[in-house]
C-alpha positions as YAML, in Angstrom:
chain: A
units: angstrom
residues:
- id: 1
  name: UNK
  ca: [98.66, 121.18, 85.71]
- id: 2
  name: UNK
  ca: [95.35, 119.12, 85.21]
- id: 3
  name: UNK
  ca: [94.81, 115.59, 87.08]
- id: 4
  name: UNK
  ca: [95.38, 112.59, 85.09]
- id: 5
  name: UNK
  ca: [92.68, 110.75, 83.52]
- id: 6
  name: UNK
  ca: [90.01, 108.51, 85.34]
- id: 7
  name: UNK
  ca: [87.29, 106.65, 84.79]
- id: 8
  name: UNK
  ca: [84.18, 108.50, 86.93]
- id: 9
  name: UNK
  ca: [80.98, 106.57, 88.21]
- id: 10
  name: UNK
  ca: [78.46, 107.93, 90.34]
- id: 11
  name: UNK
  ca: [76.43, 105.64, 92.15]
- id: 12
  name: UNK
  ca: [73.08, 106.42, 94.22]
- id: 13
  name: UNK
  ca: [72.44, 103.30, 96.88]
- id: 14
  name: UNK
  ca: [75.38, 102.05, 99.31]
- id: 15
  name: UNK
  ca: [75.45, 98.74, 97.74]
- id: 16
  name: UNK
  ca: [76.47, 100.50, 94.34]
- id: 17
  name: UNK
  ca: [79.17, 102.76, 95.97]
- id: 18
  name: UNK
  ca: [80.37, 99.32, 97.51]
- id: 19
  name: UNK
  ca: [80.25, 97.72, 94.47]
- id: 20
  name: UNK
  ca: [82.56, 100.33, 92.77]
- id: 21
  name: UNK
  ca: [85.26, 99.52, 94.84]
- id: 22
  name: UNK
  ca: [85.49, 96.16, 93.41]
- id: 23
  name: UNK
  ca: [87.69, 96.69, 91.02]
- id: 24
  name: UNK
  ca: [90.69, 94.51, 91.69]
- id: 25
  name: UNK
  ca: [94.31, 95.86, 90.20]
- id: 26
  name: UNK
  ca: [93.01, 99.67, 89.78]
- id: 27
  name: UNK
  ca: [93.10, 102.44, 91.96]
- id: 28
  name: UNK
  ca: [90.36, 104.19, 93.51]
- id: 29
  name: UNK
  ca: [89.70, 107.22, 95.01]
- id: 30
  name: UNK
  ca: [86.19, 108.34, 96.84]
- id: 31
  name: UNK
  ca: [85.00, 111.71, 96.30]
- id: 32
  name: UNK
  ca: [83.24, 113.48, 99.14]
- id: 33
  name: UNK
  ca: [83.13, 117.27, 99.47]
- id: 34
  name: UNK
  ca: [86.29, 117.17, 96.89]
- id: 35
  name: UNK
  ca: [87.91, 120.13, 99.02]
- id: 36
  name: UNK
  ca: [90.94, 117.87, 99.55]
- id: 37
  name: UNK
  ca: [90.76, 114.97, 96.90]
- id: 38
  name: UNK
  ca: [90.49, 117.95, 93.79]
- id: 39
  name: UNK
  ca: [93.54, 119.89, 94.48]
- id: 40
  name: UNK
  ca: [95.62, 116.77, 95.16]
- id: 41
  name: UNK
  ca: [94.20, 115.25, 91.55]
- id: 42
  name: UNK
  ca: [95.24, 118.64, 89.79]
- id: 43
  name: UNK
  ca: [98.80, 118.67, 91.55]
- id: 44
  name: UNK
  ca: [98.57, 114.68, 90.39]
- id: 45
  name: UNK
  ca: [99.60, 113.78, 93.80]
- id: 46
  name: UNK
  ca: [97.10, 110.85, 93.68]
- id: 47
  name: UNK
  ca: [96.62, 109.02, 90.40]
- id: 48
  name: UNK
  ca: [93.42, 107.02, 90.59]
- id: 49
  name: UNK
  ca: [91.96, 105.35, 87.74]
- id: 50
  name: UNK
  ca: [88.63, 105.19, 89.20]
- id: 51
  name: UNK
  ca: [87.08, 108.21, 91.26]
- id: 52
  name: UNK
  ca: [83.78, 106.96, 92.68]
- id: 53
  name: UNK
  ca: [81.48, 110.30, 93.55]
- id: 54
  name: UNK
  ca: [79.75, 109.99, 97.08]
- id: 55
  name: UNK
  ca: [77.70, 112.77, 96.64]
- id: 56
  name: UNK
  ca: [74.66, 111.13, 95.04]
- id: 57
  name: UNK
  ca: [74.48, 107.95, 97.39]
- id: 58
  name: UNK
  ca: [71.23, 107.96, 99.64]
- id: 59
  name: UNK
  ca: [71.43, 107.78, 103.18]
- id: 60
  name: UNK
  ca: [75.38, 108.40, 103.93]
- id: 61
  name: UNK
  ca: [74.15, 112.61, 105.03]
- id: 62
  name: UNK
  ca: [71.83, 113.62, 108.51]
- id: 63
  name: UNK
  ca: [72.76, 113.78, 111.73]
- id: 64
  name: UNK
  ca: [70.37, 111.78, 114.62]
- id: 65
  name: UNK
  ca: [70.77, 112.18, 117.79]
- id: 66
  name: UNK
  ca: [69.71, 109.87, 120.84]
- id: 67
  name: UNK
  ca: [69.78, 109.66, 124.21]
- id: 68
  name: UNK
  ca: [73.05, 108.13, 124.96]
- id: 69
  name: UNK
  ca: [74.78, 109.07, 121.03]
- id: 70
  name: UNK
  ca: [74.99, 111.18, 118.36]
- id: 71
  name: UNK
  ca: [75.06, 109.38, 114.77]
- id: 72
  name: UNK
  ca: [76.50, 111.67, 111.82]
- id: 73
  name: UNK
  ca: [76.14, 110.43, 108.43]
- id: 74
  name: UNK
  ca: [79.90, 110.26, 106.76]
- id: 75
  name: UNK
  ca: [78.87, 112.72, 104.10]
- id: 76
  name: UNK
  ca: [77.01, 114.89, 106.65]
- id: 77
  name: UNK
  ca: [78.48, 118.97, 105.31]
- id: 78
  name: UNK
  ca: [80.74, 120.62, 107.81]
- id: 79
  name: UNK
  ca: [78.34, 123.63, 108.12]
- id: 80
  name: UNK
  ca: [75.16, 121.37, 108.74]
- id: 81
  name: UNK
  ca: [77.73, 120.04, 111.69]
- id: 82
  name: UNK
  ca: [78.04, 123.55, 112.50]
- id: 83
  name: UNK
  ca: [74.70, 124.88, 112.39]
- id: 84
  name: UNK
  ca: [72.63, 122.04, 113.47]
- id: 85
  name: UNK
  ca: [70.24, 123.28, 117.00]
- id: 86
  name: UNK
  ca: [70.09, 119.89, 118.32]
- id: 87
  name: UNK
  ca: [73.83, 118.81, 117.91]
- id: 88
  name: UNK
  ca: [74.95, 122.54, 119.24]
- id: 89
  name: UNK
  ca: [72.86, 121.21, 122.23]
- id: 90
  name: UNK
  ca: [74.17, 117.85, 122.39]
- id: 91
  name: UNK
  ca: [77.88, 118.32, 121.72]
- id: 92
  name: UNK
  ca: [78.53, 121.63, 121.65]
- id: 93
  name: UNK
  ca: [82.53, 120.92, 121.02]
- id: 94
  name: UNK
  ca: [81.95, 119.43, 118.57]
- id: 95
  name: UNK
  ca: [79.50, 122.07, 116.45]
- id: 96
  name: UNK
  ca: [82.43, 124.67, 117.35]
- id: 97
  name: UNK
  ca: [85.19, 122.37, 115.68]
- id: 98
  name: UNK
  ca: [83.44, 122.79, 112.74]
- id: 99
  name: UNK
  ca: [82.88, 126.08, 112.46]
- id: 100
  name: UNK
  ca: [86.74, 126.35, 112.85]
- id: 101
  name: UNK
  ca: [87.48, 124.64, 109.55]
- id: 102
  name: UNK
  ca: [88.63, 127.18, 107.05]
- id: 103
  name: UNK
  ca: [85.80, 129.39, 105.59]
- id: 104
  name: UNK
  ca: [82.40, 129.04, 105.23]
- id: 105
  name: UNK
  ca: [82.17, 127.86, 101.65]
- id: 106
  name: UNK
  ca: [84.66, 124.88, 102.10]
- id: 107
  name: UNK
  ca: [82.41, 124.12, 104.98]
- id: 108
  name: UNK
  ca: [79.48, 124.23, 102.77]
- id: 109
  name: UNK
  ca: [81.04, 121.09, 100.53]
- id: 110
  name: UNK
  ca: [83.40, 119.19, 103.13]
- id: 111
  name: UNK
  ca: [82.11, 116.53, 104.65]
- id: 112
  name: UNK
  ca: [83.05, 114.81, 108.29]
- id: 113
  name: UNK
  ca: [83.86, 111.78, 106.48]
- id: 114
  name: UNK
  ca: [85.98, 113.03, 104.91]
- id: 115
  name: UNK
  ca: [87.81, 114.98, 106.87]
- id: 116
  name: UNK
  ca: [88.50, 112.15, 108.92]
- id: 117
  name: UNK
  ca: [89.35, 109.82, 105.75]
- id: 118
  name: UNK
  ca: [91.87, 113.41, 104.92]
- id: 119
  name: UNK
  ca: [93.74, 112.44, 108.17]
- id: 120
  name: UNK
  ca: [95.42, 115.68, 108.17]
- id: 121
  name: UNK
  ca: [97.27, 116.35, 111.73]
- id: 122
  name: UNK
  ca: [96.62, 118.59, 112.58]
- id: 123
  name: UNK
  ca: [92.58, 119.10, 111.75]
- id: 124
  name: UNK
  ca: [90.41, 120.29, 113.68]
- id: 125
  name: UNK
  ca: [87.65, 117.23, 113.99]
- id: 126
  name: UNK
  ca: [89.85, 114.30, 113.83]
- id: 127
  name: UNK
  ca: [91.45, 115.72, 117.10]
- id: 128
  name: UNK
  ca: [87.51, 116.36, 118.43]
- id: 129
  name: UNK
  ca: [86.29, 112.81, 117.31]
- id: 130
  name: UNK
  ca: [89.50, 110.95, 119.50]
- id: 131
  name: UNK
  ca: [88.68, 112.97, 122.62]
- id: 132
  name: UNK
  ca: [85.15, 112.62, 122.10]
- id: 133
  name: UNK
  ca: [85.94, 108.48, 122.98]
- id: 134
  name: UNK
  ca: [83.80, 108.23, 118.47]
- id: 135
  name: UNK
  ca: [83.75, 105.35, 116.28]
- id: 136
  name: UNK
  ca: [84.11, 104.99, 112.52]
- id: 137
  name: UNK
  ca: [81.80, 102.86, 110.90]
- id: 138
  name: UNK
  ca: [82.70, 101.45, 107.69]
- id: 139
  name: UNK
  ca: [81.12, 99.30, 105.06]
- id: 140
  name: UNK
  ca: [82.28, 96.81, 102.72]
- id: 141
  name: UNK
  ca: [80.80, 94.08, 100.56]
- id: 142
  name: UNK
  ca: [82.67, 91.92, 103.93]
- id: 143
  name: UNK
  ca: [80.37, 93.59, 106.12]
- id: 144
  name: UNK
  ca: [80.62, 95.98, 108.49]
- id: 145
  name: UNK
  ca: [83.11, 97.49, 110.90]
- id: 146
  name: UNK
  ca: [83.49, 100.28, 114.20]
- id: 147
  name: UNK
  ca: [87.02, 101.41, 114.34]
- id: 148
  name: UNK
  ca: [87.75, 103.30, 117.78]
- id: 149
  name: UNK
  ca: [88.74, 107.05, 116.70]
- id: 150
  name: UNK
  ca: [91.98, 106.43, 118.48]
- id: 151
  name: UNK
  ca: [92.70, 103.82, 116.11]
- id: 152
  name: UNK
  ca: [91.53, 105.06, 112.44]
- id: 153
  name: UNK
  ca: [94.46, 107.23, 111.52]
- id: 154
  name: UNK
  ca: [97.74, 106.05, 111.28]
- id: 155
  name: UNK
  ca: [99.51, 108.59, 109.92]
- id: 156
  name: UNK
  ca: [99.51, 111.92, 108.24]
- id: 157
  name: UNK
  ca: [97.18, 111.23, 105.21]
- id: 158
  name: UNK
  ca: [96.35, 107.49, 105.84]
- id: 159
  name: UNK
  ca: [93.43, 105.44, 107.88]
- id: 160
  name: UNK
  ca: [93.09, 101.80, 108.64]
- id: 161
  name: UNK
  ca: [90.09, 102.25, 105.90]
- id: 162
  name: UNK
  ca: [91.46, 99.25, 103.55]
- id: 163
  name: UNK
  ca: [90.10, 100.35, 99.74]
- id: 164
  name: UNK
  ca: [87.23, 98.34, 99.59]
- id: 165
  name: UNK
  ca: [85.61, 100.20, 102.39]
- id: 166
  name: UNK
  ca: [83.39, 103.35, 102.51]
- id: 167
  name: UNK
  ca: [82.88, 105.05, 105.95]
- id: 168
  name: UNK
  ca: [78.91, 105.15, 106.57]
- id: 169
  name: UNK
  ca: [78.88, 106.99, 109.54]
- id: 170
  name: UNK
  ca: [80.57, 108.38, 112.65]
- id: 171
  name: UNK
  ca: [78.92, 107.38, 116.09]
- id: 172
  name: UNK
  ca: [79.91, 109.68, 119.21]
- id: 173
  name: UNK
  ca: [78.49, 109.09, 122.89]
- id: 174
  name: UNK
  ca: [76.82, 111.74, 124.59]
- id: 175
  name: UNK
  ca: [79.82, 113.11, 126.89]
- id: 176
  name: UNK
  ca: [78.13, 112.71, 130.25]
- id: 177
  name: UNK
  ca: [79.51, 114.44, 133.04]
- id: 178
  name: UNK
  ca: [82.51, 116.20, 131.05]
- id: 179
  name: UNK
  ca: [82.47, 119.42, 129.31]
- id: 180
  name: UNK
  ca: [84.58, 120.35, 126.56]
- id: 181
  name: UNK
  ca: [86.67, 123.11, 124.87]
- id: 182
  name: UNK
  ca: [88.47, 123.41, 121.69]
- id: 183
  name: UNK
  ca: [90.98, 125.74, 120.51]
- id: 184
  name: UNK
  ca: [93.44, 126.18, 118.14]
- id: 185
  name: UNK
  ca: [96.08, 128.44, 116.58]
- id: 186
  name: UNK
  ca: [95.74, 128.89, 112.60]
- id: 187
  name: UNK
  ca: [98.12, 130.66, 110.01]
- id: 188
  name: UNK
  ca: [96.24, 134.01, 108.89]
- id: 189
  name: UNK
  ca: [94.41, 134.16, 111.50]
- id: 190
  name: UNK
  ca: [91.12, 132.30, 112.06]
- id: 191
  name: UNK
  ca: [90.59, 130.68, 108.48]
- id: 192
  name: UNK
  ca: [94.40, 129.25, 107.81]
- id: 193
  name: UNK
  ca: [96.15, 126.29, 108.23]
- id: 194
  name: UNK
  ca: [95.93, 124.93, 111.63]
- id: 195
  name: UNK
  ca: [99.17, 125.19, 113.54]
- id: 196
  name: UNK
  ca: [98.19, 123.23, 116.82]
- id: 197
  name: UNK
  ca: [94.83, 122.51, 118.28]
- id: 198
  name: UNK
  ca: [93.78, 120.93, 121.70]
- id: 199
  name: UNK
  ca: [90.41, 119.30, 122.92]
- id: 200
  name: UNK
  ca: [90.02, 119.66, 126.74]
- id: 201
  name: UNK
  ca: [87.27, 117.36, 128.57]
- id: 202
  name: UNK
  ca: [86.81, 118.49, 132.08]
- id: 203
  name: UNK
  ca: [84.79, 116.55, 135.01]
- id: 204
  name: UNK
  ca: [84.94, 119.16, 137.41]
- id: 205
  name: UNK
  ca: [83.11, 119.67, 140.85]
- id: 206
  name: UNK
  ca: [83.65, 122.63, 143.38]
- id: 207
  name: UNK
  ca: [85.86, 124.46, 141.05]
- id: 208
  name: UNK
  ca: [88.41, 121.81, 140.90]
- id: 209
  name: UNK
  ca: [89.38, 118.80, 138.55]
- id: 210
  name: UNK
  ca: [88.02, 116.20, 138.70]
- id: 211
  name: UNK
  ca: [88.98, 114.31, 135.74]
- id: 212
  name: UNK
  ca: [90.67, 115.33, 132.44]
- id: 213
  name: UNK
  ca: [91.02, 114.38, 128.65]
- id: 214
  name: UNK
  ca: [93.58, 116.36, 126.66]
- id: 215
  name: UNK
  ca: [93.82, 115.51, 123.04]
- id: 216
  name: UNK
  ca: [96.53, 117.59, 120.71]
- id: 217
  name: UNK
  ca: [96.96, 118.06, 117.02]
- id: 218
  name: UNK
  ca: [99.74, 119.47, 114.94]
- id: 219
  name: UNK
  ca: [102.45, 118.15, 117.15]
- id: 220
  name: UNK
  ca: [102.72, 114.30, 115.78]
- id: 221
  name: UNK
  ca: [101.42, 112.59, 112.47]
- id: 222
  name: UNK
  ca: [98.61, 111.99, 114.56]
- id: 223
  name: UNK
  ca: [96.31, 113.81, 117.22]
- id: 224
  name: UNK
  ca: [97.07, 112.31, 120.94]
- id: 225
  name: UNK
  ca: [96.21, 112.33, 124.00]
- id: 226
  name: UNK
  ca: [98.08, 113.05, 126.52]
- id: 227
  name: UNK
  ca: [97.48, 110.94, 129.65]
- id: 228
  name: UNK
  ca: [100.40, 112.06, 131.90]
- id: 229
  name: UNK
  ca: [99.16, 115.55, 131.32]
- id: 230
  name: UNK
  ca: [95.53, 114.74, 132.10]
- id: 231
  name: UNK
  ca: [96.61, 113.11, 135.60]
- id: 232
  name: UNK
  ca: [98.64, 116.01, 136.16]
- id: 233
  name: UNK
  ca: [95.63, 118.25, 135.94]
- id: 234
  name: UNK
  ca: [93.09, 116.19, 138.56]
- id: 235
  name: UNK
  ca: [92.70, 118.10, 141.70]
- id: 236
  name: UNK
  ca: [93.85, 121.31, 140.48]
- id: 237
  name: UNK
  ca: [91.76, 124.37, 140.27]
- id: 238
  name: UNK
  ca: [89.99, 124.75, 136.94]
- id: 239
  name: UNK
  ca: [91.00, 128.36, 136.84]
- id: 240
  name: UNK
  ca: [94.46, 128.16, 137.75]
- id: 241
  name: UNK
  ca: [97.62, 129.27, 138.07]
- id: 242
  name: UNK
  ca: [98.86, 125.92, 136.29]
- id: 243
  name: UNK
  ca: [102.47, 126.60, 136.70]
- id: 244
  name: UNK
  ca: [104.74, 123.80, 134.82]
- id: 245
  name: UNK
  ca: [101.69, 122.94, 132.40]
- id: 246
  name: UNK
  ca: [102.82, 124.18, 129.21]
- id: 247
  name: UNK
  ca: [106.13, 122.89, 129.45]
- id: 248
  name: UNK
  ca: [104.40, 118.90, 130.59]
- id: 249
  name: UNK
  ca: [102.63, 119.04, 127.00]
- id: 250
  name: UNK
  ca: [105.95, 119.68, 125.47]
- id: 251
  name: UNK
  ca: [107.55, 116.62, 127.19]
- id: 252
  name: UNK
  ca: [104.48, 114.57, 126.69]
- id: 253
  name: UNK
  ca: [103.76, 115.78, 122.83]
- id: 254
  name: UNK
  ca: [107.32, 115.13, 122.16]
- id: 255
  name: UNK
  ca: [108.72, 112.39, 123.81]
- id: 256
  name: UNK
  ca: [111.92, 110.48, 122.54]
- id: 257
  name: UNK
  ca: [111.17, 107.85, 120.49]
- id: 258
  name: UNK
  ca: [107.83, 109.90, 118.48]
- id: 259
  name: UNK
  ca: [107.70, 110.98, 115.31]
- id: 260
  name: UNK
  ca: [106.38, 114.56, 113.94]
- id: 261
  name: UNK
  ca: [106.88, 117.93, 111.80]
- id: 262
  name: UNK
  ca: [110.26, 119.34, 112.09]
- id: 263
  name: UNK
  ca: [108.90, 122.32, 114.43]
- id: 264
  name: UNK
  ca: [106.95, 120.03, 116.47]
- id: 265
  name: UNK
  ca: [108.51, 121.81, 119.85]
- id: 266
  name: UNK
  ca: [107.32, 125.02, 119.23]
- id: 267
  name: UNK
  ca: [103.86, 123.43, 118.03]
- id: 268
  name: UNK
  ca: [103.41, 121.49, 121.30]
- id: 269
  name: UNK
  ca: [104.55, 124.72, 122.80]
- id: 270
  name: UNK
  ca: [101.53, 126.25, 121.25]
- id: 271
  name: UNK
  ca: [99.30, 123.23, 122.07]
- id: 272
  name: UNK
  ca: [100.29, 123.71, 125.94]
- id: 273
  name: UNK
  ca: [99.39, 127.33, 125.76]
- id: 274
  name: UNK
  ca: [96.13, 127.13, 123.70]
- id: 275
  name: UNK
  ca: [95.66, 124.41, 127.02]
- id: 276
  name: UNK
  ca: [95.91, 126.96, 129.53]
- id: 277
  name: UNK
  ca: [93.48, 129.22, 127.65]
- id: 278
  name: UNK
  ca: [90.62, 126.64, 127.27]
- id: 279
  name: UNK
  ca: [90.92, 125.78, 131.22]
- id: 280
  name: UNK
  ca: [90.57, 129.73, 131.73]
- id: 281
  name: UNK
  ca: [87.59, 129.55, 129.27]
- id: 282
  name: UNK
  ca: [86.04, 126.83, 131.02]
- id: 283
  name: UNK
  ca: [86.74, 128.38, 134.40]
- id: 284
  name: UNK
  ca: [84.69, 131.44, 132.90]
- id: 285
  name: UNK
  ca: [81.70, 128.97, 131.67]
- id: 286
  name: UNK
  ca: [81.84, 127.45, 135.02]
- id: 287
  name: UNK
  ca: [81.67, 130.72, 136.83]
- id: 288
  name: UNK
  ca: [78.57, 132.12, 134.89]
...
């Protein structure tokens, strides 16, 4: 199957790339890295008749980082993310999520714009940017925006983005006094689909909790976090036991009333176990 066809433009400046989303009664679609937008052309699960390419606009890549945040251009590569010194220094979680995302050579082309944009729920960085307390700048011929990470996706696939808009940036504070681990479980092993992920922010003094942020993926439409869970965990011992843990992220992930994937149980399941293991590896960081 091949994707329907479009028209294609290519602008270089911001105000172009704007511009091309003026185009009242037809569809457009932004190309990024293309790792998700191509395959979903070819299956012709989107239609557009417009695809405006990102690639060549100036200053939407580079990642700067200052003293109290970290700005990442929108179409900043996953494996810059990944390898960059300074933001390995700066927010170390967040380099790791990357280098989590499939393989190397999708890395190479996806984009952290788009990934977000991709809403998938169970990703890897859209669960990394909530926890992380990041905002989503976007950029229309309106003006511009900051959408709270917590608000920008709404559902598997979808954003508050409205089509006019093209993200510009992602802006993440400097995390302070927490630290933070990510983990996740992944069909075929490291470079599959993700199954679950969590993001764990610790604040931790003496070896015991001081305050928590736990943030899950896979288990809802959505990555969460889980504030009855993070309560639960203040005053406990980093490393442990945590009897009844696993089976408070079930309750939490899948309260009545929430929506998610058919196995959602066993993924929260997962999500409360993959918990356990980042407190033990945080307990081990801690020790060192």
């Amino acid at each position: 199957m091949s994707a329907v066809a479009f028209d294609y433009t290519a602008p270089t400046t911001l105000d172009g790339a704007v511009g091309a989303l003026d185009v009242p009664g037809r569809t457009v679609a932004l190309l990024a890295g293309g790792q998700s937008l191509v395959p979903l052309l070819t299956s012709r699960q989107v239609r557009p008749d417009v695809v405006v390419d990102l690639n060549g606009v100036a200053g939407l890549a580079g990642i700067g980082i200052g003293a109290d945040r970290v700005r990442i251009g929108a179409m900043t590569r996953l494996r810059e993310v990944e390898r960059h010194r300074g933001l390995a220094a700066a927010l170390p979680v967040l380099a790791s999520a990357a280098a989590a995302v499939a393989y190397p050579h999708i890395r190479v082309r996806s984009t952290l714009g788009g990934s977000l944009c991709h809403a998938a729920p169970a990703a890897e960085l859209p669960a990394v940017a909530l926890a992380l307390g990041a905002q989503v700048v976007l950029r229309s011929a309106r003006g511009v925006r900051s959408v709270p990470a917590a608000r920008f996706a709404t559902g598997a696939g979808t954003t508050v983005r409205a089509p006019d808009e093209v993200v510009t940036e992602i802006v993440f504070p400097r995390t302070g006094p927490f630290a933070y681990e990510f983990s996740e479980l992944c069909t075929r092993g490291s470079t599959g689909y993700p199954v679950a992920g969590v993001c764990l922010g610790l604040r931790a003094d003496g070896g015991l909790v001081r305050a928590a942020r736990v943030v899950v993926a896979g288990c809802g439409p959505v990555p969460v976090r889980l504030p009855g869970v993070e309560a639960a965990l203040v005053g406990r011992a980093v490393a442990g036991p945590h009897p009844g843990l696993v089976a408070s992220v079930v309750a939490e992930a899948t309260r009545p009333g929430s929506t998610g994937p058919e196995d959602r149980e066993y993924r929260a399941e997962v999500a409360g176990v993959l918990l356990v293991r980042a407190l033990a590896a945080r307990a081990g960081r801690e020790g060192r």
